[in-house]
Coordinates of C-alpha atoms in Angstrom, one line a residue:
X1 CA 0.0 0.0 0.0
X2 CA 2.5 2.5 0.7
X3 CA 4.0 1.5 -2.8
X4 CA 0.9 3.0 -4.1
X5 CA 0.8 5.9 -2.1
X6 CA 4.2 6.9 -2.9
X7 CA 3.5 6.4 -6.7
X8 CA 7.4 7.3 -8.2
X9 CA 7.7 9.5 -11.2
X10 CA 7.5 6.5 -13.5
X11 CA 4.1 5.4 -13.0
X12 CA 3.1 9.0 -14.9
X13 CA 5.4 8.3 -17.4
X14 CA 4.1 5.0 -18.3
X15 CA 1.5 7.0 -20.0
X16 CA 2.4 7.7 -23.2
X17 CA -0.4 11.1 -23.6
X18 CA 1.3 11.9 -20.3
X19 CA 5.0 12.1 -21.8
X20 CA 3.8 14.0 -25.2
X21 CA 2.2 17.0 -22.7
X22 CA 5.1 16.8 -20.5
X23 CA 7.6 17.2 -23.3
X24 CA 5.3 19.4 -25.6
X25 CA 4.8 21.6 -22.6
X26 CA 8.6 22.0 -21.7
X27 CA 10.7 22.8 -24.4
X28 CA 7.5 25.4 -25.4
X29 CA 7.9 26.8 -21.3
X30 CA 11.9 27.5 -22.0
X31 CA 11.1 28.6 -25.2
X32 CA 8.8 31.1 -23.3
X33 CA 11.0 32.0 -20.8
X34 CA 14.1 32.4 -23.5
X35 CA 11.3 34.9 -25.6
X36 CA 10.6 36.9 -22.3
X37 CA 14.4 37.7 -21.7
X38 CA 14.6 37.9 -25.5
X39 CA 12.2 40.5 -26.2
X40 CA 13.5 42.9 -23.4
X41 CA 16.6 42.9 -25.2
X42 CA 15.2 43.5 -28.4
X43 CA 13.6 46.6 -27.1
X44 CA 16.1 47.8 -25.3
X45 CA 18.6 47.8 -27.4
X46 CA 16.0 49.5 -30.1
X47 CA 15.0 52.4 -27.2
X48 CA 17.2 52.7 -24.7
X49 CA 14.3 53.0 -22.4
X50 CA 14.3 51.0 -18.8
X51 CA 10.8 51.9 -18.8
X52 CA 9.5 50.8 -22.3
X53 CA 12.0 47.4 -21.6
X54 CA 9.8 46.8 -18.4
X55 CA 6.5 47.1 -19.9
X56 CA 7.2 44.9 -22.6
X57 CA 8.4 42.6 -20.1
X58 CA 5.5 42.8 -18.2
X59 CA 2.9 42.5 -21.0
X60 CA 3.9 38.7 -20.8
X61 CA 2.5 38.6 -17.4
X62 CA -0.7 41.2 -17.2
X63 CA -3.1 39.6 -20.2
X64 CA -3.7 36.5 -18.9
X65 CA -6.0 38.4 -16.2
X66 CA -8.2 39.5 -18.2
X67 CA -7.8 36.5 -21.1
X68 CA -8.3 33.6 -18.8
X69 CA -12.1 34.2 -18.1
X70 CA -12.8 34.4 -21.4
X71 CA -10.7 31.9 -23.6
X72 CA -10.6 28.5 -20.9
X73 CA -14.2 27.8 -21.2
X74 CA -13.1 26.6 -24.7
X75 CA -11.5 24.0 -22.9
X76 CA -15.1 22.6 -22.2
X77 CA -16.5 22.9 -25.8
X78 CA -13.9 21.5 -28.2
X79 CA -11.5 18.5 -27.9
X80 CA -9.1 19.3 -25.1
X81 CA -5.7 17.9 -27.9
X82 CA -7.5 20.2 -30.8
X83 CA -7.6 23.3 -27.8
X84 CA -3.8 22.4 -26.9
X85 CA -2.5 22.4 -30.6
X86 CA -4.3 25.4 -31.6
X87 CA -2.9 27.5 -28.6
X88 CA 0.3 26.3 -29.5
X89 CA 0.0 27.0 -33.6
X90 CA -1.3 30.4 -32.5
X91 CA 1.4 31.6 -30.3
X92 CA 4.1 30.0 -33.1
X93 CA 2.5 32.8 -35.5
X94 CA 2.6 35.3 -33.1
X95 CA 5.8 35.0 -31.9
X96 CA 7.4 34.3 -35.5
X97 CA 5.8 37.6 -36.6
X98 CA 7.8 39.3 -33.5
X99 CA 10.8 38.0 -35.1
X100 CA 10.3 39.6 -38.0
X101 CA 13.2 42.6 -38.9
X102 CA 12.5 45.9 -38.8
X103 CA 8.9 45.5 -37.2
X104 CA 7.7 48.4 -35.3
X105 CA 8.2 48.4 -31.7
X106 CA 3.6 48.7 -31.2
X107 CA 3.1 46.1 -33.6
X108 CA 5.5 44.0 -31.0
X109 CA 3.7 45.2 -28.0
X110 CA 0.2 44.0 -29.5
X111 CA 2.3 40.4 -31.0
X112 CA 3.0 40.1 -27.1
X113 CA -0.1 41.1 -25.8
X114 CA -1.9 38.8 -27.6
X115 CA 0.8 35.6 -27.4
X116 CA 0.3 36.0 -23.4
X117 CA -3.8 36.1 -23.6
X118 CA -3.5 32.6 -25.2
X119 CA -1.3 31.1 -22.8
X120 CA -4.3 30.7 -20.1
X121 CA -6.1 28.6 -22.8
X122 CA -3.4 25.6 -23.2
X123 CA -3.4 26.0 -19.4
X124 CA -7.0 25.5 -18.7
X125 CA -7.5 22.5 -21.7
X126 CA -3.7 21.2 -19.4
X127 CA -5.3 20.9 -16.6
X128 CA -8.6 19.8 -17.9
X129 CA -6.9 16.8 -19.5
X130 CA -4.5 15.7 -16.5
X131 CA -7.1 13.6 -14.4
X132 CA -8.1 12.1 -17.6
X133 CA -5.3 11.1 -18.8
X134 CA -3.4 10.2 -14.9
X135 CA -6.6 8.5 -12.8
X136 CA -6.7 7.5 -9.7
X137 CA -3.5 8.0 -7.6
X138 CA -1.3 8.8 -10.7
X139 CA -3.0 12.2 -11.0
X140 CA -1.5 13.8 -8.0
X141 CA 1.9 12.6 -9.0
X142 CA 1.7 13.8 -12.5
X143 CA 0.6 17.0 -11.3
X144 CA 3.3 17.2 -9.0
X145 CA 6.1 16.4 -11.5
X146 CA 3.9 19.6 -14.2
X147 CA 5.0 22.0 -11.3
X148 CA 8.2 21.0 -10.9
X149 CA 8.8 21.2 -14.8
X150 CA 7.4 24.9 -14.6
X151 CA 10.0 26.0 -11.8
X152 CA 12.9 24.0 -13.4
X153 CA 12.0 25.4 -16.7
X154 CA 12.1 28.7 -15.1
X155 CA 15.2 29.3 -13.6
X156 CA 16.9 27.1 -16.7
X157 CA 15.1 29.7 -18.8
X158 CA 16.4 32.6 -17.7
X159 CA 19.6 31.1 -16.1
X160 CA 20.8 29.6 -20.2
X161 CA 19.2 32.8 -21.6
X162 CA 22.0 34.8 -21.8
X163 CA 24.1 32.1 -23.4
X164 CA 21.3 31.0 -25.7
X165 CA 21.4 35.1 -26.9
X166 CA 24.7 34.4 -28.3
X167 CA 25.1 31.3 -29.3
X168 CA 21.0 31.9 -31.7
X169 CA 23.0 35.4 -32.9
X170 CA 20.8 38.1 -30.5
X171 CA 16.9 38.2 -29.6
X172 CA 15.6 37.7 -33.1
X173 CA 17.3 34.2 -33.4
X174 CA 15.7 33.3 -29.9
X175 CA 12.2 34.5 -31.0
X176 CA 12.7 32.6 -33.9
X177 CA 13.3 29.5 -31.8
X178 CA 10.7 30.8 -29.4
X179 CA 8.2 30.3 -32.3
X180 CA 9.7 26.6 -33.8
X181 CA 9.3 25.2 -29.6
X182 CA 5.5 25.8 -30.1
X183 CA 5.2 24.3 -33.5
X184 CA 7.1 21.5 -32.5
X185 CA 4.6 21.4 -29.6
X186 CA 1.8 21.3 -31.7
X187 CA 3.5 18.4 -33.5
X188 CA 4.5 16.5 -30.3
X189 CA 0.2 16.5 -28.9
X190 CA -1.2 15.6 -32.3
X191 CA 1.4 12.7 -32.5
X192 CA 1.0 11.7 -29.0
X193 CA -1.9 12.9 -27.2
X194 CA -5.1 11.1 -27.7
X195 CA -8.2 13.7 -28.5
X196 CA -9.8 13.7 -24.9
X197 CA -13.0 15.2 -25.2
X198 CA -14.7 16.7 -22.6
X199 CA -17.4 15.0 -20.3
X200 CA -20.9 14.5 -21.2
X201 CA -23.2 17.7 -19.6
X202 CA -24.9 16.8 -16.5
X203 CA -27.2 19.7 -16.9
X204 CA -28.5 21.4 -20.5
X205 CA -26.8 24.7 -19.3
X206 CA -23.5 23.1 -18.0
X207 CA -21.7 24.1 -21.2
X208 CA -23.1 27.4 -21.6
X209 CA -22.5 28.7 -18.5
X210 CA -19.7 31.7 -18.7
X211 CA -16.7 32.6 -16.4
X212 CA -19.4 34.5 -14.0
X213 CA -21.0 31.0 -13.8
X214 CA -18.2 29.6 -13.1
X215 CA -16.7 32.2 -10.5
X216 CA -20.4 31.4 -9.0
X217 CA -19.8 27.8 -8.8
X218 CA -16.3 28.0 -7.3
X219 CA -17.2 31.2 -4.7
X220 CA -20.5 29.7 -3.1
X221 CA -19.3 26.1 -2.8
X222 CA -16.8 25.9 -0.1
X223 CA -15.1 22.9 -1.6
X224 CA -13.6 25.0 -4.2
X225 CA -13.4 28.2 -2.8
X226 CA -11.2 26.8 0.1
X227 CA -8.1 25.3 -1.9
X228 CA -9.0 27.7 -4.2
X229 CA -8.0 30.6 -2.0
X230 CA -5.0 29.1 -0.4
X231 CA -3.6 28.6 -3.9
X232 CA -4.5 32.4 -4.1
X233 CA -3.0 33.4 -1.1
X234 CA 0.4 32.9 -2.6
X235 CA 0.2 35.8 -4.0
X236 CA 1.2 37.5 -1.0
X237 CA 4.6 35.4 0.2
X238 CA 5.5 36.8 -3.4
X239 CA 6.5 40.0 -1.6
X240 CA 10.3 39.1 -1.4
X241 CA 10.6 38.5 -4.7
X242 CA 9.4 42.0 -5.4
X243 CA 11.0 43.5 -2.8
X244 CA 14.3 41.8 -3.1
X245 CA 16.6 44.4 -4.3
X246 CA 15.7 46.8 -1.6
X247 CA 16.0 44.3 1.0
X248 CA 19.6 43.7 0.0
X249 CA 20.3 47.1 0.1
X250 CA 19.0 47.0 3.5
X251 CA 20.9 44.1 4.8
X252 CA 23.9 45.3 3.3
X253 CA 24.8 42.3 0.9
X254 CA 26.3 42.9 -2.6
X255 CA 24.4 43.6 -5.3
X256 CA 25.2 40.0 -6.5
X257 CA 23.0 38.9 -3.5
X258 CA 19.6 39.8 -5.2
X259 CA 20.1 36.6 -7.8
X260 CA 20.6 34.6 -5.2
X261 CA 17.7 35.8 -3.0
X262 CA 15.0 36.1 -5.9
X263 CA 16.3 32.1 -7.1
X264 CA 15.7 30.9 -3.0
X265 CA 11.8 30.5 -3.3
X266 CA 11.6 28.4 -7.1
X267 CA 14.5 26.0 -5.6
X268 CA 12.9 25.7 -2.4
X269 CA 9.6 24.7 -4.2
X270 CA 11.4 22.9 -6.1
X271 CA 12.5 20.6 -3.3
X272 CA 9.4 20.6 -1.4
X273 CA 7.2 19.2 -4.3
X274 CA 9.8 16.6 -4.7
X275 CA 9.4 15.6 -1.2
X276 CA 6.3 15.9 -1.6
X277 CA 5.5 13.6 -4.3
X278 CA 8.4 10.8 -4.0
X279 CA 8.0 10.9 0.0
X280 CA 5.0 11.6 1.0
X281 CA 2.0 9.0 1.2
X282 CA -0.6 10.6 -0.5
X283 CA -3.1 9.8 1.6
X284 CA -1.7 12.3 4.2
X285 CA -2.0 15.1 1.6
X286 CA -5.7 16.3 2.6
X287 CA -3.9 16.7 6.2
X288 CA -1.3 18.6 5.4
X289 CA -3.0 21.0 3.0
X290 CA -4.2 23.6 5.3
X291 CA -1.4 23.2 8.2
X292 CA 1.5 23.8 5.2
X293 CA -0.7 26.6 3.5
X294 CA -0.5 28.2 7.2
X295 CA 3.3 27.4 8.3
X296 CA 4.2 28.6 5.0
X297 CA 4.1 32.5 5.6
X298 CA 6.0 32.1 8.8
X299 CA 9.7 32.2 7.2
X300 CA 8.6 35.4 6.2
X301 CA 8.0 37.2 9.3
X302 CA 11.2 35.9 10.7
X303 CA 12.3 38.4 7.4
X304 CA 11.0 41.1 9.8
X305 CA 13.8 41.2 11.5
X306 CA 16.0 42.1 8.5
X307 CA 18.2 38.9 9.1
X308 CA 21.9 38.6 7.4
X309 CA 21.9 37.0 3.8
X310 CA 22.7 33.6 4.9
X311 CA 19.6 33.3 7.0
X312 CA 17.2 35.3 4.7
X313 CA 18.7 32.6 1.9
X314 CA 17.2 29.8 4.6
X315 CA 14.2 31.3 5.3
X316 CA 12.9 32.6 2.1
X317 CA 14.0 28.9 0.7
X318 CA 11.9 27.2 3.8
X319 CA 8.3 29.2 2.8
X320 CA 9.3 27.7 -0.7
X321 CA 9.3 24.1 0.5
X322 CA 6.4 25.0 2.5
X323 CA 4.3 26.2 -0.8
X324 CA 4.4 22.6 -1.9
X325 CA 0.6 22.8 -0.3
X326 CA 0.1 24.4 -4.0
X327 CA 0.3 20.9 -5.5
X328 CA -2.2 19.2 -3.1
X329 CA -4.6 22.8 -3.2
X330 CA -4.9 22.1 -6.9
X331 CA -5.1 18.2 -6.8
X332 CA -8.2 18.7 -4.5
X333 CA -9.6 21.6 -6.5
X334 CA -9.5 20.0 -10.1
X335 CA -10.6 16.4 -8.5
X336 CA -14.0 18.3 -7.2
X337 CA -15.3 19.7 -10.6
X338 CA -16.5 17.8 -13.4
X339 CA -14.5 17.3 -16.3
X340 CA -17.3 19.0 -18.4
X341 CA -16.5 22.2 -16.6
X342 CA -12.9 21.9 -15.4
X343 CA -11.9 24.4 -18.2
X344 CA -13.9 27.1 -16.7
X345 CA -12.9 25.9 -13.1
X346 CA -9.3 26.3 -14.8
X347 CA -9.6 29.9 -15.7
X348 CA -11.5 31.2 -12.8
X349 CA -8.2 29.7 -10.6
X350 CA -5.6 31.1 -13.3
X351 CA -7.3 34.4 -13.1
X352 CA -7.3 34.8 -9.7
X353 CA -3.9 33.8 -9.2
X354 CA -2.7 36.4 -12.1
X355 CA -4.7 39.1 -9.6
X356 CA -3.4 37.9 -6.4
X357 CA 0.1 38.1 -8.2
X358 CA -0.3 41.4 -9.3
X359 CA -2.1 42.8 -6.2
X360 CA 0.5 41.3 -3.6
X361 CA 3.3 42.8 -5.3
X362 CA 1.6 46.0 -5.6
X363 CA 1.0 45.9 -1.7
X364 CA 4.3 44.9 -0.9
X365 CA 5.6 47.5 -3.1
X366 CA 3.1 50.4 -1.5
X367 CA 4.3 49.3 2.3
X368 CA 7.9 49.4 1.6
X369 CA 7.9 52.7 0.5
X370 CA 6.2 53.7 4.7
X371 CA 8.4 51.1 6.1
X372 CA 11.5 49.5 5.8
X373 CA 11.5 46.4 2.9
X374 CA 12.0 43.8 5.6
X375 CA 9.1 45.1 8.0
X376 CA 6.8 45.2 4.6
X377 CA 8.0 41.4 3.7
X378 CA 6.7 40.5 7.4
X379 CA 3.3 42.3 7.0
X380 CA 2.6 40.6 4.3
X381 CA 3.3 37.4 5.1
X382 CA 1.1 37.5 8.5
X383 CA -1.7 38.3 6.6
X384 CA -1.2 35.5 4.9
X385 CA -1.1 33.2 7.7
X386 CA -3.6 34.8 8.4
X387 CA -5.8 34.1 6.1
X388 CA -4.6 30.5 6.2
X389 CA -5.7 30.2 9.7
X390 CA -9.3 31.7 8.6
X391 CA -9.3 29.6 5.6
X392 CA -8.4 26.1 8.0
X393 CA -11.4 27.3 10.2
X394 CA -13.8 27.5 7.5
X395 CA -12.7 23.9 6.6
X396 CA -13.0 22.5 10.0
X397 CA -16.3 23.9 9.8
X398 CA -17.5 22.2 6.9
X399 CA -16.1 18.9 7.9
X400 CA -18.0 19.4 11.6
X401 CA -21.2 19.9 9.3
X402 CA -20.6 16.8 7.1
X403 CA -19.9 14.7 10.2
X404 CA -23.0 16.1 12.1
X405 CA -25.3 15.7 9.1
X406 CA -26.0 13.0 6.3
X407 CA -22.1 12.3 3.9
X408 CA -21.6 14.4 1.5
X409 CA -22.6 13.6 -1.4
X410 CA -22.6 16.5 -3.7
X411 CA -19.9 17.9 -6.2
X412 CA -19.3 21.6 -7.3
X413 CA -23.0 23.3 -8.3
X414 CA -24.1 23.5 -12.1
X415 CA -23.0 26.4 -13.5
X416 CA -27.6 27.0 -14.0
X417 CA -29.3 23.6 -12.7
X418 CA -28.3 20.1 -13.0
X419 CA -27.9 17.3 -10.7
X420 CA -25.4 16.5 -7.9
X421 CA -22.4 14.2 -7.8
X422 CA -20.6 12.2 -5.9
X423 CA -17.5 13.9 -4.8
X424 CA -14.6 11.9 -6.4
X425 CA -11.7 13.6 -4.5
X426 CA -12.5 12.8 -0.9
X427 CA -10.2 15.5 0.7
X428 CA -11.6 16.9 3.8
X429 CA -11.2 20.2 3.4

């Protein structure tokens, strides 16, 4: 049994659609992530302009706010391979066109605009297809292993991006790349990926239903909107990373210091979803959700105290460990809806995650600039445990309730009417 629990790596692997979205999805993430350092270059060498550099930097970020709530429900309507492909033909256009010579720098800013409001698509029709393709305890692993891929990917991206600028002869011969990754992509999920259509309707308005539906279903059933918002949370243990180069001012480290500070959170998470999923029985996962989710934040206002580099470097790596609840938060979210509307669910998580995102580095930025960078990295992160702590009550609540009353037998709401389901997940929170 504990064989099972602990199912390795492999056991995800063995299915061949799993290994065609795991590879399609990471050479098109460094791709990404090469395109991202690629086109900051391009424009500032073009403009000279730290400011104009940032924004175009940041327009691969900001879209996907506003895109997810209306692109993932495609993820319910259409074949999730065909949704996958077409995201990934799409952005290979887009980006090509980038790469064009002599293209004006607004006809860039719209290119990249529009390549980021797709990328909440392939993640919605992603996610949608895991469970289906990973049942039973497979799922959680091959989950487990997606995140890992997205942080290694990350700092590999940026880390080889440099090199890769020279070696591909500046930032138009990494766009160009950029654009072949998600062709290639394309290729890899109509080669190996079987069509995976979604779930038959339950209800006649299950497909219908639009993101506020959606938002609906996941807000007013507390077996969404609990995992849901300790995924969200994160958003505020984010404020090192945007605080980071202030804080080593403060501290007094070198300037070289901020690298290794802004790297400590991805290659702590990096480690703690590894323990997680190769240690870790997964039947103590619903137990540890909200108790990690809490303990999480508390790193952080040890940061308060504006500790020397060594121990920030501990610290800040310890809350990344600690976010591994991530992985179990959206294991037990995606279990509990559907499949027919798991596309939706999808972008109503990814959306609120780009906002948290944006509004805890906002906050963090707004209190550092009335206190000192340290004492603004410790605010936040108590609010956070905070809201942990709320979020664990409202849980133990509605396990008191089940126990009290008749099992629970109902799944997340129709989007308009439909029938109940059996919850498939059986996480207690």
């Amino acid at each position: 049994m504990a064989a099972v629990a602990r199912a390795g790596f492999g056991r995800a692997f063995e299915v061949p659609g799993f290994r065609a979205l795991w590879t399609a999805t990471v050479q098109s993430q460094l791709g990404n992530q090469l395109a991202r350092l690629a086109l900051a270059v391009l424009v500032f060498d073009r403009t000279s302009s730290p400011v104009l550099t940032a924004l175009t930097y940041a327009l691969t970020f900001l879209p996907p706010m506003v895109a997810a709530p209306l692109l993932t429900g495609l993820a319910d309507r259409f074949p999730r391979r065909t949704v996958l492909m077409s995201a990934d033909l799409i952005r290979a256009v887009l980006i090509g066109l980038t790469a064009l010579p002599g293209l004006p720098l607004v006809a860039v800013g719209v290119l990249v605009t529009l390549n980021a409001c797709v990328h909440p698509l392939y993640s919605a029709a992603s996610g949608a297809a895991l469970p289906t393709l990973l049942p039973g305890d497979r799922y959680p692993v091959g989950a487990g292993v997606l995140a890992m891929t997205d942080m290694v990917t990350q700092i590999a991206g940026f880390g080889l991006g440099g090199v890769a600028l020279g070696w591909l002869g500046g930032p138009r011969g990494c766009l160009a790349v950029d654009a072949a990754t998600f062709a290639l992509s394309a290729l890899l999920l109509r080669s190996g990926l079987p069509p995976l259509r979604p779930g038959p309707s339950r209800s006649p308005g299950a497909r219908r239903g639009g993101h506020g539906a959606a938002l609906r279903m996941v807000l007013t059933d507390r077996r969404l909107a609990v995992p849901a918002a300790l995924v969200w949370l994160y958003g505020l243990l984010l404020a090192p990373e945007a605080l980071a180069v202030p804080f080593t001012h403060q501290i007094g480290a070198g300037t070289g210091a901020t690298g290794w500070l802004m790297a400590a959170d991805p290659v702590g998470a990096l480690i703690g979803t590894l323990l997680l999923t190769r240690v870790v029985p997964q039947r103590w996962w619903p137990a540890l959700l909200t108790p990690l989710a809490v303990a999480a934040g508390v790193p952080l206002i040890v940061s308060a105290l504006a500790p020397a580099l060594p121990v920030a470097l501990v610290l800040w790596s310890l809350t990344g460990v600690l976010t591994c609840y991530i992985t179990i938060a959206q294991v037990t979210y995606v279990r509990r809806v559907p499949d027919e509307r798991r596309g939706r669910a999808a972008g109503v998580a990814s959306a609120g995650l780009q906002t948290a995102q944006c509004v805890g580095v906002l906050v963090a930025g707004a209190l550092a600039e009335l206190m000192a960078p340290s004492t603004a990295i410790g605010v936040c992160a108590a609010v956070g445990v905070l809201l942990a702590v709320l979020l664990a009550a409202a849980a133990r609540e509605r396990r008191g309730r089940q126990d009290s009353a008749a099992p629970d037998q109902t799944t997340a709401p129709p989007l308009r009417t439909g029938t109940a389901d059996k919850d498939p997940g059986g996480e207690p929170c």
